[in-house]
Coordinates of C-alpha atoms and ligand atoms in Angstrom, one line a residue:
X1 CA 121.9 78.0 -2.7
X2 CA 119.5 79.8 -4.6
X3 CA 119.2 83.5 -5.1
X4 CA 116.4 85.9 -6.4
X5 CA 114.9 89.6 -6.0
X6 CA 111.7 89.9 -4.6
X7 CA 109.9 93.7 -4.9
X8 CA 107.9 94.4 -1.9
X9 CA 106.1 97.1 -1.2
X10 CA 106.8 99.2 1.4
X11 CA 104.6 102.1 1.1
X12 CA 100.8 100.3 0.9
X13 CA 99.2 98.5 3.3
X14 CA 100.3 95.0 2.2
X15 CA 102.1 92.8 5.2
X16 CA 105.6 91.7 3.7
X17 CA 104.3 88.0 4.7
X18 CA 101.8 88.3 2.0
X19 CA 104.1 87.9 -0.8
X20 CA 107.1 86.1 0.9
X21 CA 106.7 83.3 3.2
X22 CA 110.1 81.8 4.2
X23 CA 110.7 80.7 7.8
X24 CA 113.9 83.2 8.4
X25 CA 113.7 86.8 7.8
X26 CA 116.6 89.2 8.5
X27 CA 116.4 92.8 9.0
X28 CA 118.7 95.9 8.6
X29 CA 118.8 98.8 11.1
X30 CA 120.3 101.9 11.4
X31 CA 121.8 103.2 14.4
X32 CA 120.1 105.9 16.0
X33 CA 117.1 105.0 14.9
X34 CA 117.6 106.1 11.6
X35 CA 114.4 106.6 9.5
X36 CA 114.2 104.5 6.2
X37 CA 115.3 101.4 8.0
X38 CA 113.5 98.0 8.9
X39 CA 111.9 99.4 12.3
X40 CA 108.2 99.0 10.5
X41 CA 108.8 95.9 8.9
X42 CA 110.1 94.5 12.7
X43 CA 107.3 96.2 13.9
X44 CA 104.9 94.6 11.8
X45 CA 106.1 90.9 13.1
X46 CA 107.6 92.1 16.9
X47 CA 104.3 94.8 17.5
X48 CA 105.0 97.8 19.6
X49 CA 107.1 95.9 22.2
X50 CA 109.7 96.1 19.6
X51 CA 111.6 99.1 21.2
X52 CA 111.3 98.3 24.2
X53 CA 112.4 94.5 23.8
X54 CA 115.5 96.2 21.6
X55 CA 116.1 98.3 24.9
X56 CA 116.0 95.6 27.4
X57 CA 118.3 93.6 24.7
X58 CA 120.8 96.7 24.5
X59 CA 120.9 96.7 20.9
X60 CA 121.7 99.3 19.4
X61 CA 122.3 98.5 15.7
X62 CA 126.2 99.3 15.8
X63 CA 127.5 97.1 13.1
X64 CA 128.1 93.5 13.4
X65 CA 125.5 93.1 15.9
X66 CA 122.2 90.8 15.7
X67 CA 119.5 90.1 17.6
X68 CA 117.9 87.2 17.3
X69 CA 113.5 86.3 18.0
X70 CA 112.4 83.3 17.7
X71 CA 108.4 83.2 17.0
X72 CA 107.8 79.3 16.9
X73 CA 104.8 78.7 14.6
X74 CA 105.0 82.1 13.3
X75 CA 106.0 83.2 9.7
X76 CA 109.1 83.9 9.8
X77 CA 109.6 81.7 12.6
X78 CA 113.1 83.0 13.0
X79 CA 113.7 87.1 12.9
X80 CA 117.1 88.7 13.0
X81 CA 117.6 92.2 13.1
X82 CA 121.2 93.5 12.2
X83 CA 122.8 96.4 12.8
X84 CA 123.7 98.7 10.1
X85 CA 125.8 101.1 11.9
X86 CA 125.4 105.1 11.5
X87 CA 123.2 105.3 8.1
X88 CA 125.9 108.3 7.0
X89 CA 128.6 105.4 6.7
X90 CA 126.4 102.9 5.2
X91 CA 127.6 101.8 1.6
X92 CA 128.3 98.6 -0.1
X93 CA 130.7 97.5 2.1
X94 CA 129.0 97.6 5.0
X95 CA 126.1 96.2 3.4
X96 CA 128.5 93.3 2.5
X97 CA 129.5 92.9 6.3
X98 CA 125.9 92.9 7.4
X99 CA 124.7 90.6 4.9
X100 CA 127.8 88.0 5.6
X101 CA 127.4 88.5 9.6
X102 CA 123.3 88.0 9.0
X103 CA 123.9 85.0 7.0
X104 CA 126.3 83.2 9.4
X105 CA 123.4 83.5 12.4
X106 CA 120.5 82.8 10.0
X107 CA 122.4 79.2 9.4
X108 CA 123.3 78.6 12.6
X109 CA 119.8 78.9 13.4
X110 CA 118.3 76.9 11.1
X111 CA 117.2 79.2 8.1
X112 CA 116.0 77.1 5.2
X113 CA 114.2 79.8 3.1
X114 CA 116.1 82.9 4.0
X115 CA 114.7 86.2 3.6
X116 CA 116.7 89.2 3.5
X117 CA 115.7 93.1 3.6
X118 CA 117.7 95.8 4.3
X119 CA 117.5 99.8 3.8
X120 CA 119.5 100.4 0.0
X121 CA 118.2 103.6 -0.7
X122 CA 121.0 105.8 -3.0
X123 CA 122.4 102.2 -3.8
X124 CA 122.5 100.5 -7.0
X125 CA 120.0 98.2 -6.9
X126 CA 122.0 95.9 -9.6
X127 CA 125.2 96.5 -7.2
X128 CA 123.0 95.8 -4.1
X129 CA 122.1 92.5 -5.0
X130 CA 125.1 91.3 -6.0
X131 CA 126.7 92.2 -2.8
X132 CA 124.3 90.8 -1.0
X133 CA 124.2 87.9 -2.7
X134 CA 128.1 87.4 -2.6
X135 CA 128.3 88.3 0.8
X136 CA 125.8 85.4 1.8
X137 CA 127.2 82.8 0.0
X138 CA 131.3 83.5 0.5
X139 CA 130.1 84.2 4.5
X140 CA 128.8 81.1 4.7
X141 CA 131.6 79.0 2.9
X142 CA 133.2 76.7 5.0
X143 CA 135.7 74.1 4.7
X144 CA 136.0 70.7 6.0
X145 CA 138.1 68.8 3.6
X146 CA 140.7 67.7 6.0
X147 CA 138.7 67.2 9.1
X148 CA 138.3 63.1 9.3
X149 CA 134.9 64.1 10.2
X150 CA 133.1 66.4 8.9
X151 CA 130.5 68.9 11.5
X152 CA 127.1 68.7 10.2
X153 CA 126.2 72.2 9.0
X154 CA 122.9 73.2 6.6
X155 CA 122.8 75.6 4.0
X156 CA 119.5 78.1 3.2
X157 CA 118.4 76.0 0.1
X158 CA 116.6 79.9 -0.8
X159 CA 117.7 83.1 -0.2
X160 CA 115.2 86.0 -1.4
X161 CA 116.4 89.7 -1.6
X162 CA 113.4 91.9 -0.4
X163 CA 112.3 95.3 -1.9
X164 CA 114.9 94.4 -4.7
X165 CA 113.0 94.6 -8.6
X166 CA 113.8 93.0 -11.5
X167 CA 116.6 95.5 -12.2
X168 CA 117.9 94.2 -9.0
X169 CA 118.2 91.0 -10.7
X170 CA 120.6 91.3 -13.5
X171 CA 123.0 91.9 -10.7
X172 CA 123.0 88.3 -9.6
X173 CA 124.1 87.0 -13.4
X174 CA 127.9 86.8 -12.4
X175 CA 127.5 85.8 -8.6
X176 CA 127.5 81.8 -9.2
X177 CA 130.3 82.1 -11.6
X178 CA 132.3 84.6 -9.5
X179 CA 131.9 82.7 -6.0
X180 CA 132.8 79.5 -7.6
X181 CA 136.0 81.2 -8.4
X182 CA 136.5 82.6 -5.3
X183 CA 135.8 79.0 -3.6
X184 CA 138.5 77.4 -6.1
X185 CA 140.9 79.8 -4.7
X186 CA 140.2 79.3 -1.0
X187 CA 140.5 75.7 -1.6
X188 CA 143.6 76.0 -2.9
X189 CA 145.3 78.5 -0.9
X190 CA 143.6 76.1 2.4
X191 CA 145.0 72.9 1.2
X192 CA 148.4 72.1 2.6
X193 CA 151.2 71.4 0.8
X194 CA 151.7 68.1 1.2
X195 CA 148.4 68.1 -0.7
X196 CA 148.6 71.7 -3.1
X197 CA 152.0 70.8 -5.2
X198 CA 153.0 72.2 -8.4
X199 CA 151.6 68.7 -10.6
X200 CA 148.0 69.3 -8.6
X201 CA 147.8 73.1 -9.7
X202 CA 148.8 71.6 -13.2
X203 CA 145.5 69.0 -12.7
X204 CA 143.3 71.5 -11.2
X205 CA 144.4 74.0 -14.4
X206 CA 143.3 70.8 -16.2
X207 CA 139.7 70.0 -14.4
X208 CA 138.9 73.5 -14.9
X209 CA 140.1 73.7 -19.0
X210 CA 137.9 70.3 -19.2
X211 CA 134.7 71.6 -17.8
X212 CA 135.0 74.5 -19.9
X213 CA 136.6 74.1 -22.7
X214 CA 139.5 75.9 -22.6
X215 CA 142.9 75.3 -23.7
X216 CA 145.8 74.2 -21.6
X217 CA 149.4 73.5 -22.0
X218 CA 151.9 72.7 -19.9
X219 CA 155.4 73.2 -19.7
X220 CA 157.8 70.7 -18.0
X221 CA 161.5 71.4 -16.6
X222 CA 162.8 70.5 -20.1
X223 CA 160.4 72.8 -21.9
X224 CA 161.5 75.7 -20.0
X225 CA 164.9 74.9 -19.9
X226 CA 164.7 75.1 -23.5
X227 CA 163.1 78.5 -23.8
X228 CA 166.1 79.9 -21.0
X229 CA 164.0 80.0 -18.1
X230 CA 166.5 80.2 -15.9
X231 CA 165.4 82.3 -13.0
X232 CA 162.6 79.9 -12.5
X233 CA 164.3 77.2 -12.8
X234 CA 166.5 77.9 -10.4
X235 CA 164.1 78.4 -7.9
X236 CA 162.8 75.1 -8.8
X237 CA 166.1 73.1 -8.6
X238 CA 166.0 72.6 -4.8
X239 CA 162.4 70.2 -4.5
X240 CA 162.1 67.0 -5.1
X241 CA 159.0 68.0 -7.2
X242 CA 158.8 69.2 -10.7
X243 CA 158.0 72.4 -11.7
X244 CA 155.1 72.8 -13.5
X245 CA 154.5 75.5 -16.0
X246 CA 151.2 76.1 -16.6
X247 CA 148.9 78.6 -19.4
X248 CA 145.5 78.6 -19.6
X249 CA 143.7 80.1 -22.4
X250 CA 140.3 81.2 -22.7
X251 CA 138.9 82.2 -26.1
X252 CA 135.6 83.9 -26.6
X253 CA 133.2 82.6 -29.1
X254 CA 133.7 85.7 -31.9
X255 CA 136.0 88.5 -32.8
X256 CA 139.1 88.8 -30.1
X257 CA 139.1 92.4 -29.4
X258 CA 141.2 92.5 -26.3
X259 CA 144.4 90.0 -25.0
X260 CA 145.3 90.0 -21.2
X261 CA 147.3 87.8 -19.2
X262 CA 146.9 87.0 -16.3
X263 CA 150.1 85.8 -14.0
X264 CA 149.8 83.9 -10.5
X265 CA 152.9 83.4 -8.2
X266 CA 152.4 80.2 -7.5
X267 CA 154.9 78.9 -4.8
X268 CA 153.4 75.7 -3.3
X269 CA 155.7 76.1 -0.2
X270 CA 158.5 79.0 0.4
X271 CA 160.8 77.7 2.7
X272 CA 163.4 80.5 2.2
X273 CA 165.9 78.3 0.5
X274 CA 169.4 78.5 2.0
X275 CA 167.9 81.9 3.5
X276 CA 165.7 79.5 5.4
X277 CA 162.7 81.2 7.2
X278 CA 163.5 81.6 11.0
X279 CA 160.7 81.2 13.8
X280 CA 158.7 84.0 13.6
X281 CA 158.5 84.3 9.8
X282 CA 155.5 82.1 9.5
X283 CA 157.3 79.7 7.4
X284 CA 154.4 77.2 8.8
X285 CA 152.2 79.4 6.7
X286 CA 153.9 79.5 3.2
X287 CA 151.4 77.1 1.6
X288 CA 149.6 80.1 0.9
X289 CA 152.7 81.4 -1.1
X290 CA 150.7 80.3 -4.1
X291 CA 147.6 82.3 -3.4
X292 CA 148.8 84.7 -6.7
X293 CA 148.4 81.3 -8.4
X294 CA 145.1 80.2 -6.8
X295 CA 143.7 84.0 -7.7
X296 CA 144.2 83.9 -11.3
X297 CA 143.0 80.3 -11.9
X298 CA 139.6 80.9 -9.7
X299 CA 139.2 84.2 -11.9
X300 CA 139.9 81.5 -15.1
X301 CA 136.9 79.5 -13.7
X302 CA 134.8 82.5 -13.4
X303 CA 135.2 83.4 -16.8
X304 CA 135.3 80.7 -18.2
X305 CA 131.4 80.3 -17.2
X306 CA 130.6 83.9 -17.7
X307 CA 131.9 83.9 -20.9
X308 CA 132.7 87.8 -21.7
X309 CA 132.9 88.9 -25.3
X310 CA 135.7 90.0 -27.2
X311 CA 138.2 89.4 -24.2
X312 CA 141.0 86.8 -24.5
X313 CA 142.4 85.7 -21.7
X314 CA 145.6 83.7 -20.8
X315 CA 146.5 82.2 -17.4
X316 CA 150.1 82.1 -16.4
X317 CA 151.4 79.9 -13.4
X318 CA 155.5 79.2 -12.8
X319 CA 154.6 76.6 -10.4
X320 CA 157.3 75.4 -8.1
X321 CA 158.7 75.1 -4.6
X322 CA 161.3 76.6 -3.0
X323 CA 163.2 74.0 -0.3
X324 CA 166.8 73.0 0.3
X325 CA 168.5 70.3 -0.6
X326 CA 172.3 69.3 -2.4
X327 CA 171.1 71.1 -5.5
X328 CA 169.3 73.8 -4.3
X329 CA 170.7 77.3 -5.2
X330 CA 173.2 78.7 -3.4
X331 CA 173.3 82.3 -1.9
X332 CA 175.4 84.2 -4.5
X333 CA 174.5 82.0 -7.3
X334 CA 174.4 83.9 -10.9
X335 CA 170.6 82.7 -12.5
X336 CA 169.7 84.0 -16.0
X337 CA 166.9 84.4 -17.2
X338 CA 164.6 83.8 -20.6
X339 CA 165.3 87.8 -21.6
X340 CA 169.0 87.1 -21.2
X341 CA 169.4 89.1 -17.8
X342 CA 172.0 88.2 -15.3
X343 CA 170.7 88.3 -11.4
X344 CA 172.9 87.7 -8.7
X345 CA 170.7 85.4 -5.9
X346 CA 171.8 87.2 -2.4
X347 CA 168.5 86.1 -0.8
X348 CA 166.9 82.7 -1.6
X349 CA 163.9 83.6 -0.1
X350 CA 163.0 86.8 -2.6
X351 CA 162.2 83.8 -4.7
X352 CA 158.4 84.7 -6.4
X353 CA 160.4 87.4 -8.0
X354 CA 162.7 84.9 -9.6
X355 CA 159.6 83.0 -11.1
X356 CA 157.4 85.8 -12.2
X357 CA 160.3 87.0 -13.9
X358 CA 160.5 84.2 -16.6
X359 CA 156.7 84.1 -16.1
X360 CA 156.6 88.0 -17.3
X361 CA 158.4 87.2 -20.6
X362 CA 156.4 84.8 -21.3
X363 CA 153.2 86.5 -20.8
X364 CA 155.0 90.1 -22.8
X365 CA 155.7 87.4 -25.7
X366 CA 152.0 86.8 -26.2
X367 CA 151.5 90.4 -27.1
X368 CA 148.5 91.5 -24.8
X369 CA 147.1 94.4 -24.1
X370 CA 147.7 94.1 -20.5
X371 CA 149.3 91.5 -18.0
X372 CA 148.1 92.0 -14.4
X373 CA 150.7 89.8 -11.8
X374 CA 149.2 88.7 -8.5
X375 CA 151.7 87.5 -5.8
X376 CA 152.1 87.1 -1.9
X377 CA 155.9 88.8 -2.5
X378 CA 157.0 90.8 0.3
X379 CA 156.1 90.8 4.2
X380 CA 156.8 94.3 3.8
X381 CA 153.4 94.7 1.8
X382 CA 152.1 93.7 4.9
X383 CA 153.9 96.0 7.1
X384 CA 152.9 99.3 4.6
X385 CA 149.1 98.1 4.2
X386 CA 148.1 95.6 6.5
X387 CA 145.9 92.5 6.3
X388 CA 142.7 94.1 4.5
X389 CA 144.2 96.0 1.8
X390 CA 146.8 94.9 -1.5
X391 CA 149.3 96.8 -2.9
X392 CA 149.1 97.7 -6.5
X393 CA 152.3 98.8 -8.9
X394 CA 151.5 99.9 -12.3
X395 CA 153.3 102.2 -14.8
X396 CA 149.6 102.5 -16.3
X397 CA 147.8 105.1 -14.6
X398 CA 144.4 104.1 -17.0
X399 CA 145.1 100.3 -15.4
X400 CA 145.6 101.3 -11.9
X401 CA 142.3 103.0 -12.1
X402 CA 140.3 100.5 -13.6
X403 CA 141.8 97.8 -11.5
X404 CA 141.0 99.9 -8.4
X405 CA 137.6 100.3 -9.7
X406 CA 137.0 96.7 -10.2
X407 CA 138.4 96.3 -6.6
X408 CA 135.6 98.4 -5.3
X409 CA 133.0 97.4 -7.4
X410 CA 134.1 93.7 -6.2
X411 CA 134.5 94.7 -2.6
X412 CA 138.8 94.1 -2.2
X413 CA 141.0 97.0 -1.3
X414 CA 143.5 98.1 -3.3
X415 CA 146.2 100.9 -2.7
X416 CA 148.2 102.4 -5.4
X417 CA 152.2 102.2 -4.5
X418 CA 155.3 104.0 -6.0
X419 CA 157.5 102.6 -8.8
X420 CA 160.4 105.2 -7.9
X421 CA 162.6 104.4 -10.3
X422 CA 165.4 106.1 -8.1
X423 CA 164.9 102.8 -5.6
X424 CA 166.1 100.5 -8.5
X425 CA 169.8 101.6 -7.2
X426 CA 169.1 99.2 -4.7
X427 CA 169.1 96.5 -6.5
X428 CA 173.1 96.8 -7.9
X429 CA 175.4 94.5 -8.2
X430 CA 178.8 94.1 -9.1
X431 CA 178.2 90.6 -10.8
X432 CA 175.6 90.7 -12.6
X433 CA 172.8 92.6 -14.2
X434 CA 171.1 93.0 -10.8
X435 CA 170.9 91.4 -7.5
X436 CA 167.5 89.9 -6.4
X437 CA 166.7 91.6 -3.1
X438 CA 167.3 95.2 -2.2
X439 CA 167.2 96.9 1.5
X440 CA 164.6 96.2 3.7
X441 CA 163.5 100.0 3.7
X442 CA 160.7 99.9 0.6
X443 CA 161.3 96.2 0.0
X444 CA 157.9 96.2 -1.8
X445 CA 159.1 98.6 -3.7
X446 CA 162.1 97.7 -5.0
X447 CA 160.3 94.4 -5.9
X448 CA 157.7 95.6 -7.9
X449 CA 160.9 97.7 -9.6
X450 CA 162.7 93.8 -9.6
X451 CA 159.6 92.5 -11.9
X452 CA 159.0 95.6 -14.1
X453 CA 162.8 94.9 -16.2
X454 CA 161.2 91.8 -16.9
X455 CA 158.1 93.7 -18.7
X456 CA 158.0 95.0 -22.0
X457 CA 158.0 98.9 -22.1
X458 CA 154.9 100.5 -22.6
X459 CA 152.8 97.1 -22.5
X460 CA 150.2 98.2 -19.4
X461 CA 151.5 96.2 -16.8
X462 CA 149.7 95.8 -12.7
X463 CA 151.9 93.7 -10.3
X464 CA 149.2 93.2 -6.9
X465 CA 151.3 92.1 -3.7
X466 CA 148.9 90.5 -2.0
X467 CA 150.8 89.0 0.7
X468 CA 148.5 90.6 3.4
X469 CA 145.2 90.0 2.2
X470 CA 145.8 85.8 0.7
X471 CA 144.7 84.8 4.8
X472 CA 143.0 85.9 7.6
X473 CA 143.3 84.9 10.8
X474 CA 139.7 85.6 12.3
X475 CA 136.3 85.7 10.4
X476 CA 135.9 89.3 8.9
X477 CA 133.1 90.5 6.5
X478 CA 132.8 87.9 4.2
X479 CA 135.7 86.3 4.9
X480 CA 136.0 82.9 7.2
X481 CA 139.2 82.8 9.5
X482 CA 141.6 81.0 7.0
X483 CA 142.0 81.8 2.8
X484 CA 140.3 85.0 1.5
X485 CA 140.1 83.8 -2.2
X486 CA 141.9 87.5 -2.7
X487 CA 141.9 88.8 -6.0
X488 CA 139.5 86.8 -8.2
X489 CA 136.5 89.2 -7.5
X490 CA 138.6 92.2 -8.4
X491 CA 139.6 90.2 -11.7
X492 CA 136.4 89.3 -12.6
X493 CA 134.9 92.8 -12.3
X494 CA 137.9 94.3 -14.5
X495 CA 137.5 92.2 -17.0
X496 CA 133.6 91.8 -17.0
X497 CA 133.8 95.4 -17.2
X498 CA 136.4 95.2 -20.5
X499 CA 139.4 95.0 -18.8
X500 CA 140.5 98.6 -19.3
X501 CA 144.1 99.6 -19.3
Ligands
BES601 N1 156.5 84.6 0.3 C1 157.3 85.5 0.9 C2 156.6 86.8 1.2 C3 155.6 86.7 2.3 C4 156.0 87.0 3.6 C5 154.3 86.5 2.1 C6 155.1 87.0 4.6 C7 153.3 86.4 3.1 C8 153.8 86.7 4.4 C9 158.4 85.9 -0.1 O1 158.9 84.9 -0.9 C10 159.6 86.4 0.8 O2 160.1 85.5 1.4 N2 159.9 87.6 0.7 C11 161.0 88.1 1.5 C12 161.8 89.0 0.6 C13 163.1 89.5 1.2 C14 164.0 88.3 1.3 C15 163.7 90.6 0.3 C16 160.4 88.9 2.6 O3 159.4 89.6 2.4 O4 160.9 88.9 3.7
MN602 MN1 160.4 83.8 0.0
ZN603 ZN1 157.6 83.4 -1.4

């Protein structure tokens, strides 16, 4: 798929059709009839019988809804008008939504050279286009990997951005780069685990350092054994697989002027442990424990292609499952850690904790400027926030901001959380340094609290629980009904943009 900006002008005379001629053009309108939407350029194609055809068709541009004309032997031979919803609301996000919801029915019908125009006045034209252009491509993504065979489905080969200039254009530098990343991480987050183990994150760590030239290293039971990696391990001891360790470095061509690390829990499958998972806790789902993982190694990609000057970046996966067996850990099992600390194991299952915590002293000994953790690490992330928005813990208030801001800017919700030191009570215990799991009240909380003693003071430090936002059950913006890919667009944009702590 291939994007571009294409000025058109809206004021003259000039027909749109006499500088673009593609066979699918799609067309934003407001609700209401608000002025400064497509209504003339619909009009110019549809003729006057345009309202009343939108009447009889009861559409009202809310958004989410299109209308689809067919004009055979006309150009556009396909017209779709969307609506934008009230023009007061109208923003980047709900251009996203529009553009992703546009794109979906332009493919289904047929659109080979796909035109797109839609009202952006007071928007960032560079901004514009890139959501746009993200929003077409990650709407249309689909997935048919483990389908024996596949549905026939075509692509737009084109896709032009209408009444967008040439300053449009520089917004579209990082879209390839960044959707490729995103796509890594729904692949990985889809595949099963049966397929997705710790030794294929370790290869697909590998196929990325390959085609990009970064470095890779990494670490086998015996290496972390060696550096006291004891929480981890533990975790680990129960599969029959082997844990892979895995850090991925990018350098930048010149001068290093920032270090951050970035650290993915990547559980390939939680079962619980001996705290096995009971119907109803979506243990049939826990491939996607390792969507912290598949975040951070799609943002490596991206990078890795875009390049960014200055920034170092380093890629942290403890890569493991959790499972039951004769040697798995034992509720009440004393683990220690590579930082010496004692915990005491009274739930199996708060397990991602366990492995970012060797993870985290690891990434602190690299000295960075900043380490940002993604996990899926407590369902009660996704009782406070829900499916569409990630929890964000961070003793950094100049990190939490900028990561926030990158969230926007990349179109991913994030919500700032507590780290109430008072909580950390809940975590006692009369064995050992701490216990692993606290009370169910603010178990987010006290989990974020869990994986900030394994962080150096004062190093700026984000943990993201992402548990909500790794999956979605239905088709929403650009998302498809399956893995989100959440994460790597908010990564990218923070460190594009410097990765400011
Ligand atoms: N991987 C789960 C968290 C999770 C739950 C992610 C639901 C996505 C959806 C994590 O390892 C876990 O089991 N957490 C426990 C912690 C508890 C034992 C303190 C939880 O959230 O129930
Ligand atoms: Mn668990
Ligand atoms: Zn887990």
């Amino acid at each position: 798929m291939e994007f571009r900006c294409l000025a058109v002008d809206r004021d003259g005379q000039r027909p749109l059709t006499e500088s673009w001629a593609g066979d699918t053009l799609v067309v934003g309108l407001f609700a209401g009839g608000g002025s400064g939407d497509g209504r003339g350029l619909a009009e110019e194609l549809v003729g006057e019988a345009l309202e009343g055809w939108l009447q009889r068709r009861r559409f009202e541009a809310k958004s989410g809804q299109t209308l689809t004309l067919e004009r055979p032997g006309g150009t556009p031979a396909t017209l779709i008008l969307v609506g934008l919803g009230e023009p007061a609301e109208f923003g980047l996000d709900a251009l996203r939504q529009a553009g992703a919801g546009a794109a979906r029915t332009a493919a289904s019908a047929g659109a080979e050279d796909l035109g797109l125009w839609f009202p952006l006045e007071g928007l960032e034209p560079a901004a514009a286009a890139a959501a746009m252009a993200e929003a077409v491509r990650l709407g249309l993504y689909d997935d048919q990997r483990f389908k024996s065979e596949a549905e026939p489905r075509s692509l737009p080969a084109r896709v032009t951005l209408l009444g967008l200039g040439e300053a449009a254009a520089a917004g579209l530098a990082h879209v390839e780069a960044t959707c490729s990343g995103v796509e890594l991480a729904r692949r990985l987050v889809a595949a099963p685990p049966n397929k997705a183990t710790p030794q294929s994150l370790a290869e697909e760590a590998a196929a990325i350092a390959d085609a990009f030239g970064l470095e890779l290293k990494v670490l086998e039971r015996a290496d972390c054994e060696a550096l006291g990696m004891g929480a981890y391990l533990g975790v680990a001891q129960g599969s029959d697989l082997p844990p892979k360790f895995i850090h991925l470095t990018f350098r930048p061509t010149g001068e290093v002027t920032r270090r951050v690390v970035l650290v993915g829990k990547g559980l390939t499958f939680d079962s619980g442990g001996y705290n096995l998972k009971t119907a109803g806790s979506q243990i049939e789902m826990m491939k996607y424990d390792m969507g912290g993982s598949a975040a951070v190694l799609g943002a490596a990609r991206a990078i890795a292609e875009i390049r960014p000057a200055g920034l170092e970046v380093h890629v942290i996966v403890a890569s493991c499952e959790n499972m039951i067996s004769g040697g798995a850990i034992h509720p009440g099992d004393v683990l220690t850690a590579s930082n010496g600390k004692t915990i005491e194991i009274n739930n199996t299952d708060a397990e991602g904790r366990l492995t970012l915590a060797d993870a985290l002293v690891y990434a602190c000994g690299l000295e960075p400027d900043a380490i940002v953790d993604l996990a899926t690490l407590t369902g009660a992330c996704v009782i406070a926030l829900g499916e569409e928005i990630a929890g964000l813990w961070s003793p950094s208030d100049g990190l939490a901001e900028a990561l926030i801001a990158a969230g926007t800017a990349g179109g991913e919700a994030l919500w700032r959380m507590p780290l109430r030191s008072s909580y950390k009570k809940g975590l006692k215990s009369h064995v050992a340094d701490m216990k692993n799991t606290g009370p169910r009240p603010g178990g987010s909380i006290t989990a974020a609290l869990f994986l900030q003693d394994f962080v150096t003071r004062g190093l700026p430090w984000a943990h993201l629980d992402i548990a909500g936002t790794v999956w979605s059950d239905k088709v929403r913006g650009l998302d498809p009904a399956g893995a989100t890919g959440f994460g790597v667009r908010t990564l990218v944009a923070w460190l594009v943009a410097g990765a400011a702590a």
